[in-house]
Coordinates of C-alpha atoms (C1' of nucleotides) and ligand atoms in Angstrom, one line a residue:
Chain M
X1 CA 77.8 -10.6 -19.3
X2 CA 79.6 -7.4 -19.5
X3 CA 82.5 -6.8 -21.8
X4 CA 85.7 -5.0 -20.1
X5 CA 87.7 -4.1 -22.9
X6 CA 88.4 -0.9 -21.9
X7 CA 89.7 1.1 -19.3
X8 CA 87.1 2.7 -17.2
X9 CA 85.4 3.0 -13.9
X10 CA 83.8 -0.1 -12.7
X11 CA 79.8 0.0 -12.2
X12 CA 79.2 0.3 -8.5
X13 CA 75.9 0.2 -6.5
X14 CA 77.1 -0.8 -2.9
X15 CA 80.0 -3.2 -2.3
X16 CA 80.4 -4.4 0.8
X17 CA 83.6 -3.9 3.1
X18 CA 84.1 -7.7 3.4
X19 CA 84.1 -7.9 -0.7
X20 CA 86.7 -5.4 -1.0
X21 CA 89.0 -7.3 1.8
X22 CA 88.5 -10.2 -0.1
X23 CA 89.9 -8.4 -3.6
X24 CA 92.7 -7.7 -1.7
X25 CA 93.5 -10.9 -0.2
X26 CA 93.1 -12.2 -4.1
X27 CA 95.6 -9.6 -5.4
X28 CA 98.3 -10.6 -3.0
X29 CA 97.1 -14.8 -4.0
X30 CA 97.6 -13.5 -7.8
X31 CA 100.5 -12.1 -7.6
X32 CA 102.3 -14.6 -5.9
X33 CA 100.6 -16.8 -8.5
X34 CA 101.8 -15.1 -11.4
X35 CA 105.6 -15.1 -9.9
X36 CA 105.1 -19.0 -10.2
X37 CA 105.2 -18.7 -13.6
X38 CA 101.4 -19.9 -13.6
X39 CA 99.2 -18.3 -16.2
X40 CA 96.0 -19.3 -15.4
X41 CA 94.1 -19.9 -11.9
X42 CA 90.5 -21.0 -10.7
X43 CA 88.0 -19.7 -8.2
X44 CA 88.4 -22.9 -6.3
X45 CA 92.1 -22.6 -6.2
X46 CA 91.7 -18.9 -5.3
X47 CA 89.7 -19.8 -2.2
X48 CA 91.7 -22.3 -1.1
X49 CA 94.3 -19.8 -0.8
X50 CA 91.6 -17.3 1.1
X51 CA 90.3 -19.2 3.7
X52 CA 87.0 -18.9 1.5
X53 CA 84.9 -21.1 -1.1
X54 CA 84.7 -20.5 -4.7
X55 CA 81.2 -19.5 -5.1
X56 CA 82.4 -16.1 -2.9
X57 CA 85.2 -15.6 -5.4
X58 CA 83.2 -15.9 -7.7
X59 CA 80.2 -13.6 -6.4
X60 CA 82.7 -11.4 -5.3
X61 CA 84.1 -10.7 -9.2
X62 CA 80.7 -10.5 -10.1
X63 CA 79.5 -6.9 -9.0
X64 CA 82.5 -5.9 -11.3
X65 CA 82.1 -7.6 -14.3
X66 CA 83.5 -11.0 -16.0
X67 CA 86.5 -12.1 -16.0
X68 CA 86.8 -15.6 -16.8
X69 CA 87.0 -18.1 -19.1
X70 CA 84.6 -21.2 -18.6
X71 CA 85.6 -24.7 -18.2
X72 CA 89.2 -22.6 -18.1
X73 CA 89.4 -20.2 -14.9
X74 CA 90.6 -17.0 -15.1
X75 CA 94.1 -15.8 -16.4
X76 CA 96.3 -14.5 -13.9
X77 CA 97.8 -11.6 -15.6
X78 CA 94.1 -10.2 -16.3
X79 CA 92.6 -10.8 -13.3
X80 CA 95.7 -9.5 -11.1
X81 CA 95.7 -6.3 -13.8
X82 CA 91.0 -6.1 -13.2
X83 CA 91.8 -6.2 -9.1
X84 CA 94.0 -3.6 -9.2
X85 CA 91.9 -1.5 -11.3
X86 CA 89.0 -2.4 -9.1
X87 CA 90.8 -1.2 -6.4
X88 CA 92.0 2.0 -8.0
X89 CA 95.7 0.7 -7.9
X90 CA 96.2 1.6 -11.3
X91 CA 97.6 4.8 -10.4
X92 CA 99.8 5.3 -7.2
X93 CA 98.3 7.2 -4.1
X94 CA 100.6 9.6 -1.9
X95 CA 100.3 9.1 2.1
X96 CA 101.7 11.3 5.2
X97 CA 101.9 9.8 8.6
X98 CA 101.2 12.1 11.0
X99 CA 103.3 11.0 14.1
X100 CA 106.7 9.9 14.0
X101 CA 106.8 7.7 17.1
X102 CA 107.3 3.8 17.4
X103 CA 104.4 2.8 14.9
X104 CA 104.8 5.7 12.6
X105 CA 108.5 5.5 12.2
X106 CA 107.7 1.4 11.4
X107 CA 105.1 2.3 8.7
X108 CA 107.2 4.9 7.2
X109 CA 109.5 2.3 6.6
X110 CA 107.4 -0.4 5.8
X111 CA 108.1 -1.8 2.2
X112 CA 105.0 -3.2 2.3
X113 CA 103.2 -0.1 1.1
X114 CA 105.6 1.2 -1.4
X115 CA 105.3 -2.1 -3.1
X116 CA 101.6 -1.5 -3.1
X117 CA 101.7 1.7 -5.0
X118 CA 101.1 3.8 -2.2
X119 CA 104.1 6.3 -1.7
X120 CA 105.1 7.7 1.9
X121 CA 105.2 11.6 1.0
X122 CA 106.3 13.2 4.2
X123 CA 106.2 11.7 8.0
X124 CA 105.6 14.6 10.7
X125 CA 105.8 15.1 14.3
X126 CA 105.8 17.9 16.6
X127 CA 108.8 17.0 19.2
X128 CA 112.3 19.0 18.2
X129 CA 114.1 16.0 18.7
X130 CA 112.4 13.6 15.9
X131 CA 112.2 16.4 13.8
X132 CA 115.1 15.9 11.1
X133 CA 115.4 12.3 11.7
X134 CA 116.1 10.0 8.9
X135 CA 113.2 7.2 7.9
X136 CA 114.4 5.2 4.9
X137 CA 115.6 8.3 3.0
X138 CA 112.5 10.3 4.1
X139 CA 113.0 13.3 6.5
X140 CA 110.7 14.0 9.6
X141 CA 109.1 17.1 9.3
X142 CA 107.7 19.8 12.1
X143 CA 104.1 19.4 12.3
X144 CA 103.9 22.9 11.8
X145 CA 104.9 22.1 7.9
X146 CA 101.8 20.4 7.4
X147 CA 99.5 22.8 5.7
X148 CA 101.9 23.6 3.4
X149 CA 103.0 20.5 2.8
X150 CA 99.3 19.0 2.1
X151 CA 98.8 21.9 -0.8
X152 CA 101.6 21.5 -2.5
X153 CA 102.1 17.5 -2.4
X154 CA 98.6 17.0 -2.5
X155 CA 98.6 13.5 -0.6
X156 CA 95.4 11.7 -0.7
X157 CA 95.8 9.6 2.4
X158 CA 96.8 10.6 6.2
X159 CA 98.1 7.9 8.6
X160 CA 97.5 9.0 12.1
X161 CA 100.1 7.6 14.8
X162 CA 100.2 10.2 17.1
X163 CA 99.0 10.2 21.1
X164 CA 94.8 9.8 21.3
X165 CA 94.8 12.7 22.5
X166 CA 96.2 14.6 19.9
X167 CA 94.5 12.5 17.2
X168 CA 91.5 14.7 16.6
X169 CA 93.0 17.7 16.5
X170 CA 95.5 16.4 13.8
X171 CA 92.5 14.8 11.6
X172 CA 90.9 18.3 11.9
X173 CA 93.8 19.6 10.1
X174 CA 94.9 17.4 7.6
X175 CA 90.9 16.9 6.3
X176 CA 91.1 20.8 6.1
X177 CA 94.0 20.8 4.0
X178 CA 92.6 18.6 1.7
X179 CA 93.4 15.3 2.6
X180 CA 90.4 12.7 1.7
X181 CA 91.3 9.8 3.5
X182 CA 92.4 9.0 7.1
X183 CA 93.8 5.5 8.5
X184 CA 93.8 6.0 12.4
X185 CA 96.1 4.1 14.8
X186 CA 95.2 5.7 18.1
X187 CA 92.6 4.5 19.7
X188 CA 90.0 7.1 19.9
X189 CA 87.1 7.4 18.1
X190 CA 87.6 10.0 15.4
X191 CA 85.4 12.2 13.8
X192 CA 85.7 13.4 9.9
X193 CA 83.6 16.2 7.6
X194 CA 81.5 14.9 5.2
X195 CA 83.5 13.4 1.8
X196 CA 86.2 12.1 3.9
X197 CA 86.7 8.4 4.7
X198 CA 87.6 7.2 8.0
X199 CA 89.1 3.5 8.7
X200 CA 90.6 2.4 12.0
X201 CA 92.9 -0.2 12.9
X202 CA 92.8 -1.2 16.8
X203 CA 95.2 -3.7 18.0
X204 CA 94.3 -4.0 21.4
X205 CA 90.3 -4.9 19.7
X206 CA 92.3 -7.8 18.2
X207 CA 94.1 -8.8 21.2
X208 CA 90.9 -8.5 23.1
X209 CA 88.8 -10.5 20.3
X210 CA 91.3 -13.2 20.5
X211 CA 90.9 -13.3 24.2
X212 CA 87.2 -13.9 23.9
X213 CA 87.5 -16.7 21.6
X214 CA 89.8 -18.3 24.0
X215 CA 87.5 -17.6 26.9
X216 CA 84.4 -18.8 25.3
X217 CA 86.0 -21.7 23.6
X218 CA 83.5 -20.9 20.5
X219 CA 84.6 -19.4 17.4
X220 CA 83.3 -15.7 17.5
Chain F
X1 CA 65.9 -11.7 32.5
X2 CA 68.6 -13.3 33.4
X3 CA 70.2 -13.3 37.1
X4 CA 74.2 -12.5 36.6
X5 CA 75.3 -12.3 40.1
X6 CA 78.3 -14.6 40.3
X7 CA 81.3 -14.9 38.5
X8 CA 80.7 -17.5 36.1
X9 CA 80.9 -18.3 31.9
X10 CA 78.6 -16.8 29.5
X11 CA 75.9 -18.8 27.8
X12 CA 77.2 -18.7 24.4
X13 CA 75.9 -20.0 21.2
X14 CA 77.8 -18.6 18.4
X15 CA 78.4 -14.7 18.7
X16 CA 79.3 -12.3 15.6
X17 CA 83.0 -11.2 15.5
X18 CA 80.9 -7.7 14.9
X19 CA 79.8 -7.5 18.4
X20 CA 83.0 -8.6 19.9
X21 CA 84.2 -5.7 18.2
X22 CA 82.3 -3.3 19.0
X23 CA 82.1 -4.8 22.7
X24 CA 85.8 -3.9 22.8
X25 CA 84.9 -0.4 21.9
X26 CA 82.2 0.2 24.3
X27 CA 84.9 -0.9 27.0
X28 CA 86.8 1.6 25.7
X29 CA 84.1 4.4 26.3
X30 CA 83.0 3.0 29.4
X31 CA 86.5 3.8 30.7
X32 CA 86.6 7.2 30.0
X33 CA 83.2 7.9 31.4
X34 CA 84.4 6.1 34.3
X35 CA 87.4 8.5 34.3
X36 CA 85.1 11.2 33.6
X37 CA 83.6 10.3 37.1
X38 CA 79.8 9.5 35.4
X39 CA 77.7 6.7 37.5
X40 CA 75.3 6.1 34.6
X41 CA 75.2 5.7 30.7
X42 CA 72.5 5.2 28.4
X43 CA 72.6 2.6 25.4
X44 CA 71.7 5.7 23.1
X45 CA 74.8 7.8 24.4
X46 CA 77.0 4.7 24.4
X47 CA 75.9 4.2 20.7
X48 CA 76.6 7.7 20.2
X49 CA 80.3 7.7 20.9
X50 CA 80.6 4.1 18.7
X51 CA 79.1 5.3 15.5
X52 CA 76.0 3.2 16.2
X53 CA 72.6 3.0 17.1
X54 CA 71.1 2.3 21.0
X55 CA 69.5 -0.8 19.4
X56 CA 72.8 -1.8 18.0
X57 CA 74.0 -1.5 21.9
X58 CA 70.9 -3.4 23.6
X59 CA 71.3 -6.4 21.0
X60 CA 74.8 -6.8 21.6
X61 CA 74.4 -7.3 25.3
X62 CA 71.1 -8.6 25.1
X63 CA 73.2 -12.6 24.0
X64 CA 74.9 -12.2 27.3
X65 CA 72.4 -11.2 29.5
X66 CA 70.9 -8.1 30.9
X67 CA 73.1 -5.3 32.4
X68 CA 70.7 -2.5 32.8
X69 CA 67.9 -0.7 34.6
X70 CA 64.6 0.3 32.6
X71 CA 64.1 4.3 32.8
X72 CA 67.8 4.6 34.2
X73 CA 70.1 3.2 31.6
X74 CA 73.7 0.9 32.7
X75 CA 75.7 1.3 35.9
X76 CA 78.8 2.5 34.0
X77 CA 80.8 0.2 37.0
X78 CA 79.1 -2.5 36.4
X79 CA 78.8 -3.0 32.8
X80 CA 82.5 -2.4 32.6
X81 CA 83.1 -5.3 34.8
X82 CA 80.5 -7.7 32.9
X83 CA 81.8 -6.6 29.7
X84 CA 85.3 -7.4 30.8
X85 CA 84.2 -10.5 32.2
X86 CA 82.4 -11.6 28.6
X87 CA 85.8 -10.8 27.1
X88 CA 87.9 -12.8 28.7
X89 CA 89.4 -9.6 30.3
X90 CA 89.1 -10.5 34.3
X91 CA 92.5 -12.1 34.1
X92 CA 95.8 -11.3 32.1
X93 CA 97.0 -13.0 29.4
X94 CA 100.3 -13.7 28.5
X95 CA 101.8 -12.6 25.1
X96 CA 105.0 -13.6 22.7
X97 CA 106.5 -11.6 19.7
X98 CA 108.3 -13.2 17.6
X99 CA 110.1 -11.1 15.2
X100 CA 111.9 -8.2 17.4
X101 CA 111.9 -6.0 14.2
X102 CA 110.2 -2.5 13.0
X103 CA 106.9 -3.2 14.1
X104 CA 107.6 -5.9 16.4
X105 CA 109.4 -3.5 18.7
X106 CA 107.0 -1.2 18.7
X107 CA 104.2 -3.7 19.5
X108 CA 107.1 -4.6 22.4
X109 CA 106.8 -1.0 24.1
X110 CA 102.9 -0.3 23.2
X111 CA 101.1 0.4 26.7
X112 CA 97.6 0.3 25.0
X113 CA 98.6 -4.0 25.3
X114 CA 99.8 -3.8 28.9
X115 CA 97.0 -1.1 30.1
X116 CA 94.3 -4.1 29.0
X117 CA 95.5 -6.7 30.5
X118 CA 97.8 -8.3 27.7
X119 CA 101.4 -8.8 29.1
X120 CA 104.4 -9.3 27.2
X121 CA 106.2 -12.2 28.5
X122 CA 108.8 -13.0 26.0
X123 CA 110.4 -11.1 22.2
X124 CA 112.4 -13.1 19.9
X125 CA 114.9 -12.9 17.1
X126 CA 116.7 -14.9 15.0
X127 CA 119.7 -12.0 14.2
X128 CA 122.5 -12.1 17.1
X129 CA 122.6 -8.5 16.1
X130 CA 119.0 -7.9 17.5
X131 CA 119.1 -10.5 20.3
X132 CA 119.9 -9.0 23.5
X133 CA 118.3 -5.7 22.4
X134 CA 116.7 -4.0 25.7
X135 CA 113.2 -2.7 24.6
X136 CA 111.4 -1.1 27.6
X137 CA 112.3 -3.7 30.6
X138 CA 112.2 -6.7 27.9
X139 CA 115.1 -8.4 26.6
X140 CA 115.1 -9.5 22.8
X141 CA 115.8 -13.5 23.1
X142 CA 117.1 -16.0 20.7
X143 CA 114.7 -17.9 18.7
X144 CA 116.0 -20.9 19.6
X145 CA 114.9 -20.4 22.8
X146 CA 111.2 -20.2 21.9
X147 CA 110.0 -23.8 22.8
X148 CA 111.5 -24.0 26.3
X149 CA 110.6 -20.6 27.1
X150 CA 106.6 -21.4 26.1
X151 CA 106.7 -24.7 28.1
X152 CA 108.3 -22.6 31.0
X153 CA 106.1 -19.1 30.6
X154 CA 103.5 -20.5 29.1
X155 CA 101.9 -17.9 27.3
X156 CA 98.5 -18.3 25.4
X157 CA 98.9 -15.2 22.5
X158 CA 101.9 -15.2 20.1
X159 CA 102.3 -12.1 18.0
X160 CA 103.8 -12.7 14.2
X161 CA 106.2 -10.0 13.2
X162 CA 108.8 -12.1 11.2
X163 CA 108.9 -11.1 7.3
X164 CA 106.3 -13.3 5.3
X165 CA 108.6 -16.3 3.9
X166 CA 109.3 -17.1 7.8
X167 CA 105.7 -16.8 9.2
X168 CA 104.8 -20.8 8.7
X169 CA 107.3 -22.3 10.4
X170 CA 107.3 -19.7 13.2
X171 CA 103.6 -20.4 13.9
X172 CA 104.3 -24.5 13.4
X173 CA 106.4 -24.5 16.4
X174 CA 104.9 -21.7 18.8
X175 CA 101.7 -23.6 18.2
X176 CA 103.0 -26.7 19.0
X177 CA 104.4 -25.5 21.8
X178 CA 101.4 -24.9 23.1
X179 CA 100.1 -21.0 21.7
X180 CA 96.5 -21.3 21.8
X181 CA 96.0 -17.8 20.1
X182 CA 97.7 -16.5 17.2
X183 CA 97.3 -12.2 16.0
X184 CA 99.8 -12.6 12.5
X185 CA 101.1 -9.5 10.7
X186 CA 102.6 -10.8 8.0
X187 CA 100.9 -10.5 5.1
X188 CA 101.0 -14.4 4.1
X189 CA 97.6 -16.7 4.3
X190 CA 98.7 -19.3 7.8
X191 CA 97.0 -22.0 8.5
X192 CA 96.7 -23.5 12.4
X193 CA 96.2 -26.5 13.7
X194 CA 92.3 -27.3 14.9
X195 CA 92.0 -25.4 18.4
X196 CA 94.0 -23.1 17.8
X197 CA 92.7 -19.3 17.1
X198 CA 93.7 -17.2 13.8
X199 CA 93.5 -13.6 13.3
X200 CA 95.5 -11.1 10.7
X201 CA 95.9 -7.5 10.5
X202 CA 96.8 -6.6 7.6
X203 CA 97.9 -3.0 7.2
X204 CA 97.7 -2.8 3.1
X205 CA 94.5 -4.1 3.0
X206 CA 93.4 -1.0 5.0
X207 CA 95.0 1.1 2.6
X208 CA 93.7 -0.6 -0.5
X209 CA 90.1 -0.1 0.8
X210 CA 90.6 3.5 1.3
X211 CA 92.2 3.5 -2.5
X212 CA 88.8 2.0 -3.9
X213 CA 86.5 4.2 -1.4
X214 CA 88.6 7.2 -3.2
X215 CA 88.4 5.6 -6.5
X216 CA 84.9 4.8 -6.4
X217 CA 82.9 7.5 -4.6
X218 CA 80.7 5.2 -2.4
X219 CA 80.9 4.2 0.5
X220 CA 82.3 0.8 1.1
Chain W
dG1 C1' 82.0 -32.0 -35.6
dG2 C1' 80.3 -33.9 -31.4
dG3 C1' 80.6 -35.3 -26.6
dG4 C1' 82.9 -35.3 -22.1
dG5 C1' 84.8 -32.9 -18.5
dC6 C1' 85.6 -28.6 -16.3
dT7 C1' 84.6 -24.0 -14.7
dT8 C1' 82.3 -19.7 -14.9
dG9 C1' 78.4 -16.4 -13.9
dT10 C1' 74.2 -15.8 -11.6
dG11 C1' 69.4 -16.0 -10.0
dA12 C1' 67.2 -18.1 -6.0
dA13 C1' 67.5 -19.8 -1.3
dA14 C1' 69.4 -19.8 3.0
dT15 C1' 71.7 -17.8 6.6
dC16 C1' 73.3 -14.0 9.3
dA17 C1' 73.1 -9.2 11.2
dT18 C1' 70.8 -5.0 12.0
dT19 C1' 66.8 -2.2 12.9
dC20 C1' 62.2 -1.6 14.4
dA21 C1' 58.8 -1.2 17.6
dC22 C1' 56.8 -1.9 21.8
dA23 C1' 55.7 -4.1 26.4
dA24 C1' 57.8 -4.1 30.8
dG25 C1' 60.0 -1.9 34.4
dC26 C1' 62.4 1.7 37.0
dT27 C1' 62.5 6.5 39.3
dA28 C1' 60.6 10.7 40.7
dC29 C1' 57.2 13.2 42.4
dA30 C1' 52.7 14.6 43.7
Chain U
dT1 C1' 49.4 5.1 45.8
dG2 C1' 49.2 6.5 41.1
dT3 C1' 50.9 8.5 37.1
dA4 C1' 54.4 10.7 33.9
dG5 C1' 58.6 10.2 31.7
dC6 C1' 62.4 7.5 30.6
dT7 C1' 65.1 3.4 29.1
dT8 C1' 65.8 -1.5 28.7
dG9 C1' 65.2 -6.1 26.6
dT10 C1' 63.6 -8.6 22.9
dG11 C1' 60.6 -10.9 19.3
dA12 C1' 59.5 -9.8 14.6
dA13 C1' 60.7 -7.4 10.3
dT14 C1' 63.9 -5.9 7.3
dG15 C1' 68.2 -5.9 5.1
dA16 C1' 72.7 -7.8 3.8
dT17 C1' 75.8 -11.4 2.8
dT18 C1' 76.8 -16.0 1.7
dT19 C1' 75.8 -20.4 -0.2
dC20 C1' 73.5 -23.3 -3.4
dA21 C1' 72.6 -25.2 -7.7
dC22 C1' 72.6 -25.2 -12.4
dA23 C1' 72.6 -23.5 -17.3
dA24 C1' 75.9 -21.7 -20.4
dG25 C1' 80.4 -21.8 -22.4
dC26 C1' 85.1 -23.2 -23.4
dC27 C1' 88.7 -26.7 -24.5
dC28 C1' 90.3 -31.1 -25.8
dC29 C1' 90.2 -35.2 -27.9
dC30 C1' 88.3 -38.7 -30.5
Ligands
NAD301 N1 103.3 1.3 19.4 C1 102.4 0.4 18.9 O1 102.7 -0.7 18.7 C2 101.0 0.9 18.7 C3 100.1 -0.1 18.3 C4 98.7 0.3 18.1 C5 98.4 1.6 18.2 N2 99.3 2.6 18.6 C6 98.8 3.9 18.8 O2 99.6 4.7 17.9 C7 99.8 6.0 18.4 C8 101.3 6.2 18.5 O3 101.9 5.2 19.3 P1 103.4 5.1 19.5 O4 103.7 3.8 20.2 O5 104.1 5.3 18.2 O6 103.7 6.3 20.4 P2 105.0 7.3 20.5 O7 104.9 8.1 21.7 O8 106.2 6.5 20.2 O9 104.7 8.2 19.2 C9 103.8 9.2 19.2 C10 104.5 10.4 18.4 O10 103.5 11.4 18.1 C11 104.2 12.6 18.3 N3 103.2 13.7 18.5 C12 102.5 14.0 19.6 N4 101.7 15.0 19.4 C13 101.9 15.4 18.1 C14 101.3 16.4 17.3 N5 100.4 17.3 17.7 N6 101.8 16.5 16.0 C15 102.7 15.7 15.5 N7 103.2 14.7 16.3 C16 102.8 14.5 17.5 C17 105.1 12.4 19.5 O11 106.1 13.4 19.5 C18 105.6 11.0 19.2 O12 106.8 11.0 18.5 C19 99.2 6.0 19.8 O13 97.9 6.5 19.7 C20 99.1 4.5 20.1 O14 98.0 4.2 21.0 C21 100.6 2.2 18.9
NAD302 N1 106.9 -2.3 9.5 C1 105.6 -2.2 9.4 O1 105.0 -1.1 9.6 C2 104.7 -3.4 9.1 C3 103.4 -3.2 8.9 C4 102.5 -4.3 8.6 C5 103.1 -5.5 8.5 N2 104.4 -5.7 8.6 C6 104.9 -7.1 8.5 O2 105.5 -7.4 9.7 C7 106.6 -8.3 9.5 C8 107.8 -7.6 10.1 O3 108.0 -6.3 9.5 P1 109.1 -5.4 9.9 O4 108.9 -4.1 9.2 O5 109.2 -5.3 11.4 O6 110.4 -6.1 9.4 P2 111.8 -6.2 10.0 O7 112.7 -6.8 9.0 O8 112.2 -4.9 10.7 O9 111.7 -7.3 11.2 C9 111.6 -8.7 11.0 C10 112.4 -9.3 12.1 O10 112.1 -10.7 12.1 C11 113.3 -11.4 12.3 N3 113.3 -12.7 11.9 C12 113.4 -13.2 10.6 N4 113.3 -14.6 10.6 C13 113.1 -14.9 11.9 C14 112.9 -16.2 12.6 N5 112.9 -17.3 11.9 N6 112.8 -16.2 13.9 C15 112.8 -15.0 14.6 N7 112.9 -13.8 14.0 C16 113.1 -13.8 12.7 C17 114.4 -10.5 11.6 O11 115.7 -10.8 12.2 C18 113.9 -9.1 11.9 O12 114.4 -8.6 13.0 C19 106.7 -8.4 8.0 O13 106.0 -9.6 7.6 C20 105.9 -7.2 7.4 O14 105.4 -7.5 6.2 C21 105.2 -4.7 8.9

DNA sequence: GGGGGCTTGTGAAATCATTCACAAGCTACA
DNA sequence: TGTAGCTTGTGAATGATTTCACAAGCCCCC
């Protein structure tokens, strides 16, 4: 049994994706627990809440340490505050979106992320006429600005929303400039230099996993 | 070997959401190289595209039959049409949004949904201000119109883009309408009656695995 | 202070997914 | 017709993730 006392970085061998999905989904479960007024909560209640069963909560807590009390559960306050840090949410991160179209210009203003602790630094785009518009008190910037922009704001996180097309040629760029991280929109399969983490989000892969499942009657 | 000459339903005993996944992204390549006027592909330059191996590729087809020719590889025409048939894709499907806000408007207008088969039959809104709304040929429509218009359009996919507090009840009635197929965005845990399909895409959960890739050095 | 009733933390077992490795089959060409 | 050079399809092996099952620990109450 380890003993967290401190802050400090979490031992890590290899966590799985489908763990750290699951910290999330706990966080959001905690948080609305602790707004309840509830100060303590159990890995069975936990799953219920997930979709999941309490032996995965529980698993899932375990590459990071201990955080409960036996015969008791865990208390909310500590185990929201031990997710975040797991999740490096202690400290907020700093994003640009990279396309101010439909999508971008709905994440920009999403509230969602700023409640999160990650902070919409500057939204770009290359066309005159998006360029100066007004997102939620941020400004849309000419592409041409991003360079700059990336060494002296230092963002750690890129949101791409631009055309496929120009997707590549954008990541290229930004990962260049520094930027470590890259959530893709477009649907094209991007590459990204070594040190740099790549995540996509494809709706039309949804759409098109929820047509299977209808199709084929089975749960996927 | 199996003999897949007439239209029919896949023999299906309980496939991995990771190959329906990636099945969706080989469609994806298979179109271009269809656009790019290639006859052929290999499973190794298919998994080259995808980010995975030409094993990876032969299993995944290998549970719905067999699509190739030793020593020559896939006939990029046909495996795009068995692969659209496994997914459901050889007819259209019919889609609601419900929530006519930020990012339900711009899943209104996206032509990735249309261009695969997914139309959009129907957007609704509970603010007068937003009902009537034109967004790209569709009209935004009155909640309260919901029910008649699902026994009337019947559409299989409903879309959740309504703030969190208002997701249940939205997807009580749509799926007692009749919605067989549910794609939520609203970051709250919903729960479905039995027969009815489930997924979420959630966008902060794709940010906070980036934050604890970037906290944590490894890889996910 | 001891026992009952819960709940955690965790190895071991079971299940699920990916990778390996190779026989079988196709084309081309002599 | 036969052989060389590829690539598929697929059991078997490996690796990863989830589930099981239970000892250890905590709280409460008698
Ligand atoms: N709209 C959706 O609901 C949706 C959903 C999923 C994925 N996507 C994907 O997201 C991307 C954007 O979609 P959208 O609907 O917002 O399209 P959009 O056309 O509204 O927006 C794209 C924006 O990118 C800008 N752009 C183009 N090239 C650029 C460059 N080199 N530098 C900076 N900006 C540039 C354009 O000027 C435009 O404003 C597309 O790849 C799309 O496939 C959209
Ligand atoms: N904006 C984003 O980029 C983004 C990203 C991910 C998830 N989300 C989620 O998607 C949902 C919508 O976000 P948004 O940014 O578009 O918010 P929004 O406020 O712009 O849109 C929500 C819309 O839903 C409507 N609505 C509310 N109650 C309704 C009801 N009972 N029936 C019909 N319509 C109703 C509202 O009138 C509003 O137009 C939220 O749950 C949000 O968390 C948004």
């Amino acid at each position: 049994m380890n003993d967290f006392t401190s802050p400090q970085t979490f031992p890590v061998k290899h966590i799985a994706e489908s763990t750290v999905r699951r910290l999330s989904l706990y966080l959001r479960f905690l948080e609305e627990f602790e707004a309840k007024g509830h100060e303590t909560i159990s890995s069975g209640e936990l799953a219920a809440f997930g979709g999941t069963t309490s032996a995965q909560v529980r698993k899932d807590l375990s590459f990071f340490g201990s955080f409960g009390k036996r015969g008791l559960g865990y208390s909310v306050k500590d185990l929201t505050a031990a997710i975040r840090e797991i999740l490096g949410l202690e400290h907020p991160w700093s994003v640009i979106i990279v396309g101010a179209g439909k999508i971008g210009a709905a994440l920009a203003q999403y509230r969602g992320f700023s409640s999160r602790g990650f902070t919409v630094v500057g939204v770009y785009d290359k066309e005159p006429a998006r360029v100066g518009l007004k997102l939620d008190g941020l400004v849309v910037r000419p592409e041409s600005e991003l360079e700059r922009d990336i060494h002296r704001l230092k963002p750690q996180i890129a949101v791409i929303t631009v055309p496929a097309e120009a997707a590549q040629a954008l990541v290229d760029r930004v990962t260049a400039a520094g930027i470590k991280a890259v959530l893709n929109f477009a649907p094209a399969p991007l590459t990204v230099p070594d040190g740099v983490t790549l995540r996509a989000v494809n709706m039309a892969t949804e759409l098109e996993i929820l047509a299977f499942t209808l199709t084929n009657g089975t749960t996927v």
